[in-house]
Coordinates of C-alpha atoms in Angstrom, one line a residue:
X20 CA -4.8 -7.6 25.6
X21 CA -1.9 -7.4 22.7
X22 CA -2.5 -10.3 20.2
X23 CA 1.4 -11.3 20.9
X24 CA 0.7 -11.8 24.4
X25 CA -1.9 -13.9 24.2
X26 CA 0.1 -16.2 21.4
X27 CA 2.7 -16.3 23.9
X28 CA 0.7 -17.6 26.9
X29 CA -0.5 -20.3 24.5
X30 CA 2.8 -21.8 23.2
X31 CA 5.6 -23.7 24.9
X32 CA 8.6 -22.4 26.5
X33 CA 11.7 -22.3 25.1
X34 CA 15.3 -21.7 25.5
X35 CA 16.8 -18.4 25.2
X36 CA 17.6 -16.8 21.8
X37 CA 21.4 -16.8 20.6
X38 CA 23.0 -14.5 19.0
X39 CA 23.3 -16.9 16.2
X40 CA 19.3 -17.7 16.3
X41 CA 18.9 -13.9 16.4
X42 CA 21.2 -13.4 13.3
X43 CA 19.1 -16.5 11.3
X44 CA 15.7 -14.7 12.5
X45 CA 16.6 -11.3 11.1
X46 CA 18.0 -12.8 7.5
X47 CA 14.9 -14.5 7.4
X48 CA 12.4 -11.4 8.2
X49 CA 15.4 -8.9 5.7
X50 CA 15.2 -11.2 2.5
X51 CA 11.6 -12.2 2.8
X52 CA 9.4 -9.9 4.4
X53 CA 11.4 -6.1 3.5
X54 CA 11.6 -7.6 -0.6
X55 CA 7.8 -7.9 -0.1
X56 CA 6.8 -4.8 1.5
X57 CA 9.2 -3.1 -1.3
X58 CA 8.0 -4.6 -4.2
X59 CA 4.2 -3.1 -2.8
X60 CA 4.8 0.3 -2.1
X61 CA 6.9 0.1 -5.2
X62 CA 4.5 -0.8 -7.6
X63 CA 1.5 1.1 -6.0
X64 CA 4.0 4.4 -6.4
X65 CA 4.7 3.5 -9.9
X66 CA 1.0 3.7 -10.9
X67 CA 1.2 7.1 -9.5
X68 CA 4.3 8.2 -11.1
X69 CA 3.5 7.0 -14.6
X70 CA 1.4 10.1 -15.5
X71 CA 4.7 12.0 -15.3
X72 CA 6.1 10.1 -18.1
X73 CA 2.4 9.5 -19.8
X74 CA 2.3 13.7 -20.0
X75 CA 5.5 13.9 -22.4
X76 CA 4.1 11.1 -24.6
X77 CA 0.9 12.5 -25.6
X78 CA -1.5 12.3 -22.5
X79 CA -1.8 16.4 -22.2
X80 CA -2.9 16.3 -26.1
X81 CA -5.3 13.0 -26.3
X82 CA -6.9 14.4 -23.2
X83 CA -7.0 17.8 -24.1
X84 CA -5.5 19.1 -21.4
X85 CA -5.3 22.8 -20.6
X86 CA -3.9 25.3 -18.3
X87 CA -3.8 24.1 -14.4
X88 CA -5.7 20.4 -15.3
X89 CA -2.0 18.8 -15.7
X90 CA -1.3 20.1 -12.2
X91 CA -5.1 19.1 -11.1
X92 CA -4.5 15.6 -12.4
X93 CA -2.1 15.1 -10.3
X94 CA -3.3 16.9 -7.2
X95 CA -6.8 14.9 -7.4
X96 CA -4.9 11.9 -6.3
X97 CA -3.8 12.8 -2.9
X98 CA -7.2 14.3 -2.0
X99 CA -8.2 10.4 -2.6
X100 CA -5.6 9.7 -0.1
X101 CA -7.2 12.3 2.5
X102 CA -11.0 10.9 1.7
X103 CA -9.9 7.5 2.2
X104 CA -7.1 7.8 5.0
X105 CA -10.0 8.2 7.4
X106 CA -12.3 4.9 6.6
X107 CA -9.0 2.9 6.1
X108 CA -7.7 3.7 9.6
X109 CA -11.1 2.6 11.4
X110 CA -10.2 -0.7 9.1
X111 CA -7.1 -1.2 9.8
X112 CA -8.4 -1.8 13.5
X113 CA -9.8 -4.3 13.0
X114 CA -8.3 -6.2 9.8
X115 CA -5.0 -7.8 9.0
X116 CA -2.9 -4.9 8.5
X117 CA -1.2 -6.9 5.2
X118 CA -3.9 -8.5 4.0
X119 CA -5.8 -5.0 3.6
X120 CA -2.9 -3.7 1.6
X121 CA -3.2 -6.4 -0.8
X122 CA -6.9 -5.7 -1.4
X123 CA -5.9 -2.2 -2.0
X124 CA -3.1 -2.6 -4.6
X125 CA -5.6 -5.2 -6.5
X126 CA -7.9 -2.3 -6.2
X127 CA -5.9 1.0 -7.8
X128 CA -4.4 -2.2 -10.3
X129 CA -7.3 -2.4 -12.0
X130 CA -8.2 1.9 -11.9
X131 CA -4.4 2.2 -13.5
X132 CA -5.6 -0.8 -15.9
X133 CA -9.0 1.7 -16.6
X134 CA -6.7 4.7 -17.2
X135 CA -5.9 3.8 -21.3
X136 CA -10.4 4.5 -21.1
X137 CA -10.0 8.2 -20.2
X138 CA -10.9 10.2 -23.1
X139 CA -11.1 13.6 -21.3
X140 CA -10.5 15.6 -17.9
X141 CA -12.7 14.3 -16.2
X142 CA -12.5 10.4 -16.5
X143 CA -8.8 11.2 -15.3
X144 CA -10.2 12.8 -12.4
X145 CA -12.7 10.3 -11.0
X146 CA -9.8 7.3 -11.5
X147 CA -7.5 9.3 -10.0
X148 CA -9.3 10.2 -6.9
X149 CA -10.3 6.6 -6.5
X150 CA -6.4 5.5 -6.8
X151 CA -5.7 7.8 -4.0
X152 CA -8.4 6.3 -1.4
X153 CA -7.2 3.3 -2.1
X154 CA -3.3 3.8 -2.5
X155 CA -3.5 6.2 1.0
X156 CA -2.9 2.5 2.8
X157 CA 0.4 2.5 2.2
X158 CA 2.3 4.3 4.4
X159 CA 0.1 3.4 7.6
X160 CA 0.2 -0.6 7.1
X161 CA 3.7 -1.1 6.1
X162 CA 4.7 1.1 9.2
X163 CA 2.7 -1.3 11.2
X164 CA 3.9 -4.5 9.7
X165 CA 7.7 -3.1 10.2
X166 CA 6.8 -2.0 13.5
X167 CA 5.3 -5.7 14.3
X168 CA 8.3 -7.1 13.2
X169 CA 11.6 -5.1 14.1
X170 CA 12.6 -3.9 17.1
X171 CA 13.0 0.5 17.1
X172 CA 17.0 0.5 16.3
X173 CA 16.1 -1.8 13.4
X174 CA 13.4 -0.7 11.9
X175 CA 15.0 3.2 10.2
X176 CA 16.6 1.3 7.6
X177 CA 13.8 -1.2 6.9
X178 CA 11.7 1.6 6.2
X179 CA 14.6 2.8 3.8
X180 CA 13.9 0.2 1.6
X181 CA 10.6 -0.4 1.9
X182 CA 9.9 3.1 1.4
X183 CA 12.6 3.6 -1.5
X184 CA 12.4 5.5 -4.1
X185 CA 12.8 2.2 -6.7
X186 CA 9.6 3.6 -8.3
X187 CA 11.4 6.2 -10.7
X188 CA 13.9 3.7 -11.6
X189 CA 11.2 0.8 -12.6
X190 CA 9.4 3.7 -14.3
X191 CA 12.2 4.9 -15.7
X192 CA 12.9 1.8 -17.6
X193 CA 9.2 0.8 -18.2
X194 CA 9.2 4.4 -19.7
X195 CA 11.7 4.1 -22.0
X196 CA 10.5 0.3 -22.8
X197 CA 6.9 2.1 -23.8
X198 CA 9.0 4.6 -26.5
X199 CA 10.2 1.6 -28.5
X200 CA 6.7 0.6 -29.1
X201 CA 6.4 1.8 -33.1
X202 CA 3.6 5.1 -33.1
X203 CA 1.5 3.4 -35.8
X204 CA 0.1 1.2 -33.2
X205 CA -3.4 1.3 -32.1
X206 CA -3.4 3.0 -28.8
X207 CA -0.8 5.7 -27.8
X208 CA 2.2 5.2 -25.8
X209 CA 0.9 6.4 -22.7
X210 CA -2.0 4.1 -22.8
X211 CA 0.5 1.3 -23.1
X212 CA 2.2 2.6 -19.8
X213 CA -1.0 2.5 -18.1
X214 CA -1.7 -1.1 -19.1
X215 CA 2.0 -2.6 -18.3
X216 CA 2.5 -0.9 -15.1
X217 CA -1.3 -1.8 -14.0
X218 CA -0.7 -5.4 -15.2
X219 CA 2.7 -6.3 -13.6
X220 CA 1.0 -4.5 -10.2
X221 CA -2.3 -6.9 -10.3
X222 CA -0.1 -9.6 -10.5
X223 CA 1.9 -9.0 -7.7
X224 CA -1.5 -8.0 -5.6
X225 CA -2.2 -11.6 -6.0
X226 CA 0.7 -13.3 -4.9
X227 CA 0.6 -10.9 -1.7
X228 CA -2.7 -11.8 -0.9
X229 CA -1.6 -14.8 0.1
X230 CA 2.0 -14.6 1.0
X231 CA 2.5 -10.9 2.5
X232 CA 2.2 -11.5 6.5
X233 CA 0.5 -9.4 8.9
X234 CA 3.0 -10.2 12.7
X235 CA 5.2 -12.8 13.5
X236 CA 2.4 -15.1 14.4
X237 CA 1.4 -15.6 10.8
X238 CA 4.3 -15.4 9.0
X239 CA 4.5 -18.6 6.8
X240 CA 8.3 -18.3 6.5
X241 CA 9.0 -18.5 10.4
X242 CA 9.0 -22.2 11.8
X243 CA 6.6 -22.0 15.6
X244 CA 10.5 -21.3 17.5
X245 CA 11.4 -18.3 15.4
X246 CA 7.8 -16.8 15.8
X247 CA 8.5 -17.4 19.9
X248 CA 11.5 -15.5 19.8
X249 CA 10.1 -12.6 16.9
X250 CA 7.6 -11.6 19.3
X251 CA 9.6 -12.0 22.6
X252 CA 12.1 -9.4 21.1
X253 CA 9.9 -7.2 20.5
X254 CA 9.2 -6.5 24.5
X255 CA 11.9 -3.7 24.5
X256 CA 9.8 -1.8 22.1
X257 CA 6.8 -1.1 24.8
X258 CA 4.7 -0.6 21.2
X259 CA 2.7 -3.8 21.3
X260 CA 2.1 -5.6 17.9
X261 CA -1.1 -5.9 17.3
X262 CA -4.6 -5.4 19.5
X263 CA -8.0 -4.9 17.1
X264 CA -9.9 -3.6 20.3
X265 CA -10.2 0.3 19.1
X266 CA -10.3 2.6 22.0
X267 CA -11.7 5.8 22.0
X268 CA -9.1 7.0 24.2
X269 CA -5.6 5.9 22.2
X270 CA -7.3 7.5 20.0
X271 CA -7.9 11.3 21.7
X272 CA -4.5 11.0 22.8
X273 CA -3.2 10.9 19.0
X274 CA -4.7 13.6 18.3
X275 CA -4.1 16.0 21.4
X276 CA -0.4 14.4 21.3
X277 CA 2.0 17.6 20.3
X278 CA 4.3 14.9 18.5
X279 CA 1.5 13.7 16.6
X280 CA 1.1 17.8 14.6
X281 CA 4.9 18.5 14.4
X282 CA 5.5 15.3 12.0
X283 CA 2.2 16.2 10.9
X284 CA 3.5 19.4 9.6
X285 CA 6.5 17.6 8.8
X286 CA 5.1 15.4 6.0
X287 CA 3.4 18.4 4.8
X288 CA 6.8 20.6 3.8
X289 CA 9.0 17.2 2.9
X290 CA 6.1 16.4 0.5
X291 CA 5.8 19.7 -0.8
X292 CA 8.6 19.2 -3.2
X293 CA 8.0 15.5 -3.9
X294 CA 4.4 16.3 -4.9
X295 CA 5.6 18.8 -7.4
X296 CA 9.0 17.1 -9.2
X297 CA 6.5 13.9 -9.0
X298 CA 3.9 15.3 -11.3
X299 CA 6.4 17.9 -13.4
X300 CA 10.0 15.8 -13.3
X301 CA 9.0 14.4 -17.1
X302 CA 8.3 17.4 -18.5
X303 CA 10.7 19.7 -16.9
X304 CA 13.9 17.4 -18.4
X305 CA 11.8 17.4 -21.3
X306 CA 11.8 20.9 -22.0
X307 CA 15.6 21.1 -21.5
X308 CA 15.5 19.7 -25.1
X309 CA 15.5 15.7 -24.1
X310 CA 13.4 13.3 -26.3
X311 CA 10.4 11.6 -24.8
X312 CA 12.7 8.4 -24.6
X313 CA 16.1 9.9 -22.9
X314 CA 13.7 11.9 -20.5
X315 CA 12.2 8.6 -19.5
X316 CA 16.3 7.8 -18.7
X317 CA 17.0 10.5 -17.1
X318 CA 14.2 10.3 -14.3
X319 CA 15.8 6.8 -13.3
X320 CA 19.0 8.4 -11.4
X321 CA 17.6 10.5 -9.3
X322 CA 15.8 6.9 -7.8
X323 CA 18.5 5.3 -7.6
X324 CA 20.5 8.2 -5.7
X325 CA 17.3 9.0 -3.9
X326 CA 17.5 5.0 -2.5
X327 CA 20.9 5.0 -1.6
X328 CA 21.1 8.0 0.8
X329 CA 18.0 7.0 2.0
X330 CA 19.3 4.0 3.2
X331 CA 22.3 5.2 4.4
X332 CA 20.7 7.9 6.6
X333 CA 18.3 5.5 8.0
X334 CA 21.3 3.5 8.8
X335 CA 23.4 6.0 10.2
X336 CA 19.8 7.0 12.6
X337 CA 19.8 3.2 13.6
X338 CA 23.2 2.9 14.7
X339 CA 23.4 6.8 16.1
X340 CA 21.4 6.2 19.4
X341 CA 19.1 9.0 20.4
X342 CA 20.2 11.0 17.4
X343 CA 17.6 10.4 15.2
X344 CA 16.1 13.7 14.9
X345 CA 19.5 15.4 14.3
X346 CA 19.9 13.0 11.3
X347 CA 16.6 13.9 9.7
X348 CA 17.7 17.3 9.8
X349 CA 20.9 17.1 7.6
X350 CA 19.0 14.5 5.8
X351 CA 15.7 17.0 5.4
X352 CA 15.0 15.3 1.5
X353 CA 15.0 12.0 3.3
X354 CA 11.2 11.0 4.2
X355 CA 12.1 7.9 5.4
X356 CA 13.9 8.7 8.9
X357 CA 11.1 10.8 9.8
X358 CA 8.8 7.8 9.1
X359 CA 10.7 5.6 11.6
X360 CA 10.1 8.5 14.5
X361 CA 6.3 8.0 14.7
X362 CA 6.9 3.9 14.8
X363 CA 9.3 4.2 17.5
X364 CA 8.2 6.8 19.7
X365 CA 4.0 6.1 20.1
X366 CA 3.0 3.2 21.7
X367 CA -0.6 1.4 21.8
X368 CA -2.6 0.0 18.6
X369 CA -5.2 2.8 17.9
X370 CA -3.3 5.1 18.6
X371 CA -0.2 4.0 15.8
X372 CA -3.4 3.6 13.7
X373 CA -4.7 7.2 14.2
X374 CA -1.2 8.6 15.0
X375 CA 0.1 6.9 11.3
X376 CA -3.3 8.2 9.3
X377 CA -2.8 12.0 10.5
X378 CA 1.6 11.5 9.5
X379 CA -0.2 10.2 5.7
X380 CA -2.8 12.8 5.9
X381 CA 0.2 15.3 5.9
X382 CA 1.8 13.6 3.0
X383 CA -1.0 13.2 0.7
X384 CA -1.2 17.8 1.8
X385 CA 2.1 18.4 0.6
X386 CA 1.7 16.1 -2.2
X387 CA -1.3 17.8 -2.9
X388 CA 0.1 21.6 -3.0
X389 CA 3.6 20.6 -5.0
X390 CA 1.9 20.1 -8.0
X391 CA 0.2 23.4 -7.3
X392 CA 3.3 25.5 -7.2
X393 CA 4.4 24.5 -10.4
X394 CA 2.5 27.5 -12.9
X395 CA 1.4 26.5 -16.5
X396 CA 2.4 30.3 -17.0
X397 CA 5.9 30.2 -15.5
X398 CA 7.0 26.9 -18.1
X399 CA 9.7 26.3 -18.0
X400 CA 11.2 27.7 -15.4
X401 CA 8.6 27.5 -13.0
X402 CA 10.3 29.9 -10.5
X403 CA 7.5 29.5 -8.0
X404 CA 7.8 25.6 -7.7
X405 CA 11.2 25.9 -7.3
X406 CA 10.6 28.7 -4.6
X407 CA 8.1 26.6 -2.3
X408 CA 11.0 23.7 -2.4
X409 CA 13.7 25.2 -0.7
X410 CA 11.1 27.3 1.7
X411 CA 9.8 23.9 2.7
X412 CA 13.0 22.2 3.3
X413 CA 14.3 25.0 5.3
X414 CA 10.8 24.2 7.4
X415 CA 11.7 20.6 8.0
X416 CA 14.4 21.8 9.6
X417 CA 12.7 24.1 12.4
X418 CA 9.9 21.3 12.8
X419 CA 12.8 18.7 13.2
X420 CA 14.5 20.9 15.7
X421 CA 10.9 21.6 17.7
X422 CA 10.5 17.9 17.9
X423 CA 13.8 17.0 18.8
X424 CA 13.4 19.2 21.7
X425 CA 9.9 18.1 23.1
X426 CA 11.3 14.9 23.4
X427 CA 13.7 15.4 25.2
X428 CA 12.0 17.5 27.6
X429 CA 9.7 14.4 27.9
X430 CA 12.6 11.9 28.7
X431 CA 14.1 14.3 31.7
X432 CA 10.9 14.2 33.0
X433 CA 10.3 10.5 33.1
X434 CA 13.9 9.8 34.2
X435 CA 12.9 12.5 37.5
X436 CA 9.7 10.5 37.9
X437 CA 11.7 7.3 37.8
X438 CA 13.8 8.1 40.7
X439 CA 11.1 8.3 42.8
X440 CA 8.3 5.5 41.7
X441 CA 8.8 1.7 41.1
X442 CA 7.8 0.1 38.1
X443 CA 5.9 -3.2 38.2
X444 CA 7.3 -5.9 38.8
X445 CA 5.6 -8.6 37.3
X446 CA 4.1 -8.0 33.6
X447 CA 1.2 -10.4 34.0
X448 CA -0.9 -11.7 36.9
X449 CA -1.7 -15.3 37.4
X450 CA -5.0 -14.9 36.2
X451 CA -3.5 -13.7 32.9
X452 CA -5.1 -10.1 33.4
X453 CA -2.3 -7.2 33.0
X454 CA -0.5 -5.5 35.3
X455 CA 0.8 -1.3 34.8
X456 CA 2.9 -2.2 32.2
X457 CA 3.5 -4.9 29.7
X458 CA 5.1 -4.3 27.1
X459 CA 1.9 -6.2 25.2
X460 CA -0.5 -5.0 27.6
X461 CA -1.6 -2.4 24.5
X462 CA -1.0 0.8 26.6
X463 CA 0.2 4.1 24.6
X464 CA 3.7 5.5 25.5
X465 CA 2.4 8.5 28.0
X466 CA 0.9 5.6 29.9
X467 CA 4.4 3.5 30.2
X468 CA 6.7 4.9 33.0
X469 CA 9.2 3.4 31.1
X470 CA 8.8 4.1 28.2
X471 CA 11.8 6.1 26.7
X472 CA 11.1 8.5 23.3
X473 CA 14.3 7.9 20.7
X474 CA 15.5 11.7 19.9

């Protein structure tokens, strides 16, 4: 049984929630939970993308990086993500997701603080690989938290905010500030950059360990009545909130579900451009003739535009009922919309964990490939890198059309079936055992006859 069902069985009844109470509840979650998730994800990304600015502040020269070594320094982090994702997925099923995320955040912050001590290529590769092993948990854990607090229709704009590209803005500002440090100091500017970003990230991680909630049941900012309402309104999702029992059959179903692999391929294609630009954007802008300090500032507008466009398209996806695939096709460069499809169309806690892990591996593979498309011998044009970006965006559109068609077919079959069968009238028997289709019975989307896929 889902832990939400256990919680509801232990608390008293409350009167139905009024629209005013629901708005107040949403405001609380939006102004406390979402900013905390945004800060955690952003600082993790800042630690990750700082290498782009570090490259123009002397990292390549100080570590004697030659040929494709810098590209591999960008890619190795995502090898770590792939390696670390599977054990993290297993751990996520058994421990509070937000607490595990915060502990991993402490780990990658410490590793970021160690990067200034690197003296050669191998040192950097080891630390970046270990950072990837820990950072691979960001998307699955935050996705689980958002799915546990919000209805399907409410998830896309919250995803857009939580995964907003604010890291480019913060990294740009910190890089500009580092650029003001005199060159006569004992450390290089790129070393100061990692020391600053790592320190900020570590300080926040300690706060997150204490205050970042996993579910409405342990949200410190909600009253008991608000917790009851927050859980009750999740019933229409039919996806549950949290269940710590690993179910082998759900894991098998996640792997066998074709939707999982369409989103996996989509994540690869959408993140090949992302991986290339994260690693090489600073170098590309610097090669246009701008100084290192100016290059840092010019990285900021892309983050601002990405954040605004991600929020806009995700808001449209939430308001335009059952057109989420179409919106993703239009906004092929907005991964946050695609993330919401996995949240909305997957039920069963083990299945969600496995599917999020596979989705994130797709993200990691795309980001791993991205830097390799930017060849050192093609600088400053990088023709292969830009060609790969265009091809991948086209692939994203085709994959999203396929996903929409599959979800539409599944919905049609369920509508046909619902006309000949009757859904369970009661969710729980008198002894507390779950019946066929409780919204908190930890059943998968395939097992629930009344589950409707978002398209």
